[in-house]
PDB file of C-alpha atoms in Angstrom:
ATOM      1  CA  UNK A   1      33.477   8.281  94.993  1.00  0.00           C
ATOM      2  CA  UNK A   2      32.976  10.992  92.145  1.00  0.00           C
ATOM      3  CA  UNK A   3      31.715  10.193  88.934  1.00  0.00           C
ATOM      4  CA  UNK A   4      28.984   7.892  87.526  1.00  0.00           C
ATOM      5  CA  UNK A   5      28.133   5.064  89.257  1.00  0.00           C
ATOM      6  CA  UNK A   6      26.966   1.573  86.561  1.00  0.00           C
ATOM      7  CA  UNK A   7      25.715   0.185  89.714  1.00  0.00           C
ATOM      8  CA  UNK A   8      23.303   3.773  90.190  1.00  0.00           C
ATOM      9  CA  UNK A   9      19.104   2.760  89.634  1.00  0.00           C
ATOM     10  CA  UNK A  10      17.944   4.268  86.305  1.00  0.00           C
ATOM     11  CA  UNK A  11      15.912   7.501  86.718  1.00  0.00           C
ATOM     12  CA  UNK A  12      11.724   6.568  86.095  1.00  0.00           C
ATOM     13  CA  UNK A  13      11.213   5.755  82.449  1.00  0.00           C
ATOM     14  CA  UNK A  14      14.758   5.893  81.436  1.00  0.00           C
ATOM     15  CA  UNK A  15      14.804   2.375  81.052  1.00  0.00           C
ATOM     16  CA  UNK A  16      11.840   2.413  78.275  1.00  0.00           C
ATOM     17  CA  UNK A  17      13.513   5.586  76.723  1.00  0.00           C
ATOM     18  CA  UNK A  18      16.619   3.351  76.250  1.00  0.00           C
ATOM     19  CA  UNK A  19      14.517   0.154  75.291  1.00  0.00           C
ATOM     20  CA  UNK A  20      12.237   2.451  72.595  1.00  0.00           C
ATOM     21  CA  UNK A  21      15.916   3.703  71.064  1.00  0.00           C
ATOM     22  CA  UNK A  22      16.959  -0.229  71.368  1.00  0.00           C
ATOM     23  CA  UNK A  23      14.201  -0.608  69.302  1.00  0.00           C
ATOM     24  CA  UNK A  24      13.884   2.391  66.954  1.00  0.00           C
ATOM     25  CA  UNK A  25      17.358   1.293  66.168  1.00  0.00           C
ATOM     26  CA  UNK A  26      16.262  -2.278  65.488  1.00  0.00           C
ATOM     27  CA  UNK A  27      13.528  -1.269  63.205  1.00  0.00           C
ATOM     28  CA  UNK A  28      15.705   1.306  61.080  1.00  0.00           C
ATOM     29  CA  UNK A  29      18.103  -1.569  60.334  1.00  0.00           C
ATOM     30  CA  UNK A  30      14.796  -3.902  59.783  1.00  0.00           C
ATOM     31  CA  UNK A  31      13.625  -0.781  57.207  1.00  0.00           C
ATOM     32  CA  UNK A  32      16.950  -0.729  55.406  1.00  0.00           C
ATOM     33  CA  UNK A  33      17.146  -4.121  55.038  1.00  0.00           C
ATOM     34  CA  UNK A  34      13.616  -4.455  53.931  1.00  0.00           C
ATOM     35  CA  UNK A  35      14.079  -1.430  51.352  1.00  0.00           C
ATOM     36  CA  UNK A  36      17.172  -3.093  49.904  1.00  0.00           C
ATOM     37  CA  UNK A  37      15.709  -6.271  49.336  1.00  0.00           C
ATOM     38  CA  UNK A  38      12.919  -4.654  47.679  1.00  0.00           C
ATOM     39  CA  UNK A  39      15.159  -2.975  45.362  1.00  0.00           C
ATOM     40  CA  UNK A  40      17.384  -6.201  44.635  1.00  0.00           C
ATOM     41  CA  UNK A  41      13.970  -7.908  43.681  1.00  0.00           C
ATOM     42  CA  UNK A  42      12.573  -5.043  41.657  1.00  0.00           C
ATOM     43  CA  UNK A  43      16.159  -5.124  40.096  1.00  0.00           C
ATOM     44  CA  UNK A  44      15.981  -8.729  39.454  1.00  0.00           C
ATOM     45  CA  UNK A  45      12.161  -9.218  38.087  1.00  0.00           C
ATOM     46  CA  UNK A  46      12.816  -5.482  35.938  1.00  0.00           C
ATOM     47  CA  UNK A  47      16.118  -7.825  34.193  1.00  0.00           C
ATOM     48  CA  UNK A  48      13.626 -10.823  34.054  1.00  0.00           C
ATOM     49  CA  UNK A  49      11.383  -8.713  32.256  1.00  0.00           C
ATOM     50  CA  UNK A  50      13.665  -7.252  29.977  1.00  0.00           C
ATOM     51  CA  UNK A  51      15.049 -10.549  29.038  1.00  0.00           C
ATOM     52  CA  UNK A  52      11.404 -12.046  28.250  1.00  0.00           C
ATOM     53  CA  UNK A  53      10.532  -8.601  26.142  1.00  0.00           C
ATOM     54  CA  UNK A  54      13.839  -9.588  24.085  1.00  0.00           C
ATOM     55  CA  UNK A  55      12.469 -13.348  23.539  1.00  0.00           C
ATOM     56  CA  UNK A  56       9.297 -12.407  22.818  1.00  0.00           C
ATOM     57  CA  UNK A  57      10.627  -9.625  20.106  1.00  0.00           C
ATOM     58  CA  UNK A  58      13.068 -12.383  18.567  1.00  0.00           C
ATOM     59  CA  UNK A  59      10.333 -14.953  18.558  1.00  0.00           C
ATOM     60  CA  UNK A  60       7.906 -12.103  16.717  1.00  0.00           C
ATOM     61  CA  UNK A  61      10.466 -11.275  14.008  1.00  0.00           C
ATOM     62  CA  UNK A  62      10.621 -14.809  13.466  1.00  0.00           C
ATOM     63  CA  UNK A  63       6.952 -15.557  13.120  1.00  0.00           C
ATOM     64  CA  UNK A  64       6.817 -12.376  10.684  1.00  0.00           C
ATOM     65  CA  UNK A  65       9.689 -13.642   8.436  1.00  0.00           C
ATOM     66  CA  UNK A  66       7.481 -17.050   8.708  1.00  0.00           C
ATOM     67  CA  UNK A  67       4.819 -15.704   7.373  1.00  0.00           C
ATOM     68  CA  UNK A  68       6.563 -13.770   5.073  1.00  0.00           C
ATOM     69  CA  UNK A  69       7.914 -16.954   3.633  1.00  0.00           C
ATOM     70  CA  UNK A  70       4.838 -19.042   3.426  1.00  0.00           C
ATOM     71  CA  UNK A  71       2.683 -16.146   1.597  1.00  0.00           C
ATOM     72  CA  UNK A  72       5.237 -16.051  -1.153  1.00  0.00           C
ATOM     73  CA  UNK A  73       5.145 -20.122  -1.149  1.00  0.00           C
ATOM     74  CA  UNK A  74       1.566 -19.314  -1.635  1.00  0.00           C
ATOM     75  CA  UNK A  75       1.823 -16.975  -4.498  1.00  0.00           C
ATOM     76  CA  UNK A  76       4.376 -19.249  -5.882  1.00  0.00           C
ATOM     77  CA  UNK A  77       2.143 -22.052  -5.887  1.00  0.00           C
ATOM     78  CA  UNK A  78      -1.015 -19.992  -7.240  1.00  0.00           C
ATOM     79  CA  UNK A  79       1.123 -18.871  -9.744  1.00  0.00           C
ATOM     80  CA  UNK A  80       2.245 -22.278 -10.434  1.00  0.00           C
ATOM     81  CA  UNK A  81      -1.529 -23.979 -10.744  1.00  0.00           C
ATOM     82  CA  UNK A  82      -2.884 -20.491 -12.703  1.00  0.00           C
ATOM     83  CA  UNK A  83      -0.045 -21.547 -15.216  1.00  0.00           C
ATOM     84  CA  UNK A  84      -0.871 -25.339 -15.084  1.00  0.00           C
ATOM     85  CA  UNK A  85      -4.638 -24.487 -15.204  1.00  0.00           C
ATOM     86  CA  UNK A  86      -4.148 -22.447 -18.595  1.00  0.00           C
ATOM     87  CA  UNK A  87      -1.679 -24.679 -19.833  1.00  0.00           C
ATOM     88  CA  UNK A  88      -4.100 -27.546 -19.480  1.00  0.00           C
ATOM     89  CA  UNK A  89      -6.881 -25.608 -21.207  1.00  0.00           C
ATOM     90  CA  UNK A  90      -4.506 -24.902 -23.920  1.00  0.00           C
ATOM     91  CA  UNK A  91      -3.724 -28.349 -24.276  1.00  0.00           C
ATOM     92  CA  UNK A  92      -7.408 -28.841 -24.419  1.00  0.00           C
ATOM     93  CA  UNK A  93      -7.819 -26.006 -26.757  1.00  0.00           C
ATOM     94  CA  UNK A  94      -5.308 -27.762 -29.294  1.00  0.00           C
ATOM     95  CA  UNK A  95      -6.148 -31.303 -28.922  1.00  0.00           C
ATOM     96  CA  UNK A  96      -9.948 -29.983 -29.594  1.00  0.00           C
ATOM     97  CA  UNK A  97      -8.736 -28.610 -32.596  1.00  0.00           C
ATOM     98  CA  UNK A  98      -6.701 -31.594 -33.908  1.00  0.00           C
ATOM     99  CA  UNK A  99      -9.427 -33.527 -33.518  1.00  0.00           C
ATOM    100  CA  UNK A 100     -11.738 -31.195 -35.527  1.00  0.00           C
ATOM    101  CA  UNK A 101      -8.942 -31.510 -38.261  1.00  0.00           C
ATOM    102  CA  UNK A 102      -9.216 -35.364 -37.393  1.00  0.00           C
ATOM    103  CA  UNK A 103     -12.694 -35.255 -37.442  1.00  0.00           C
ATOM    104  CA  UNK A 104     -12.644 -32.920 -40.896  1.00  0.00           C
ATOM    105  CA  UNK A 105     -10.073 -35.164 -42.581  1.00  0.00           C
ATOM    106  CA  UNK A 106     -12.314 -38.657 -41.936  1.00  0.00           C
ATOM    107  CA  UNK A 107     -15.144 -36.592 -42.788  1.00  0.00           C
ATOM    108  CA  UNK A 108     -13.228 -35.367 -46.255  1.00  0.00           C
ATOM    109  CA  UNK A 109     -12.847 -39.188 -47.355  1.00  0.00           C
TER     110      UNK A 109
END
């Protein structure tokens, strides 16, 4: 009968030629798959970073406007004991004198 025969033995080495392309074949898929999953994870942990970047920016403002706050608290309550401090002294000042008028008046008798 004409044409190919399946049942025909393989020419030397044709076999391994056809296993090698099995295989080339096998290992190109392998590669793709391996390349995309790379990408999908590179994709993933780049968005992971991102996100974390975006935290940590949020959580920095914060802490700024934190300290932002408490340093004026502080100034406010500097201000607050310089004021008490003269005050006091003032009282001081005038009670010292009253008592030197006190003091003048028993002193005048």
């Amino acid at each position: 009968s004409s044409g190919i025969n399946a049942e025909w033995p393989l020419r030397p080495g044709e076999e391994e030629i056809r296993q090698c392309q099995e295989e080339l074949r096998n290992s190109e898929e392998n590669c793709r798959y391996i390349s995309k999953t790379c990408d999908d994870k590179l994709e993933e942990a780049n968005s992971r970073i991102e996100m974390i970047k975006q935290e940590t920016e949020k959580d920095r403002v914060m802490m700024e406007a934190s300290i932002k706050r408490l340093e004026l608290e502080c100034k406010s309550w500097h201000s607050k004991f310089l004021d008490k401090e003269s005050s006091e002294k003032e009282l001081i000042a005038i009670c010292d004198s009253l008592m030197g008028v006190k003091e003048q008046e028993m002193a005048e008798q």
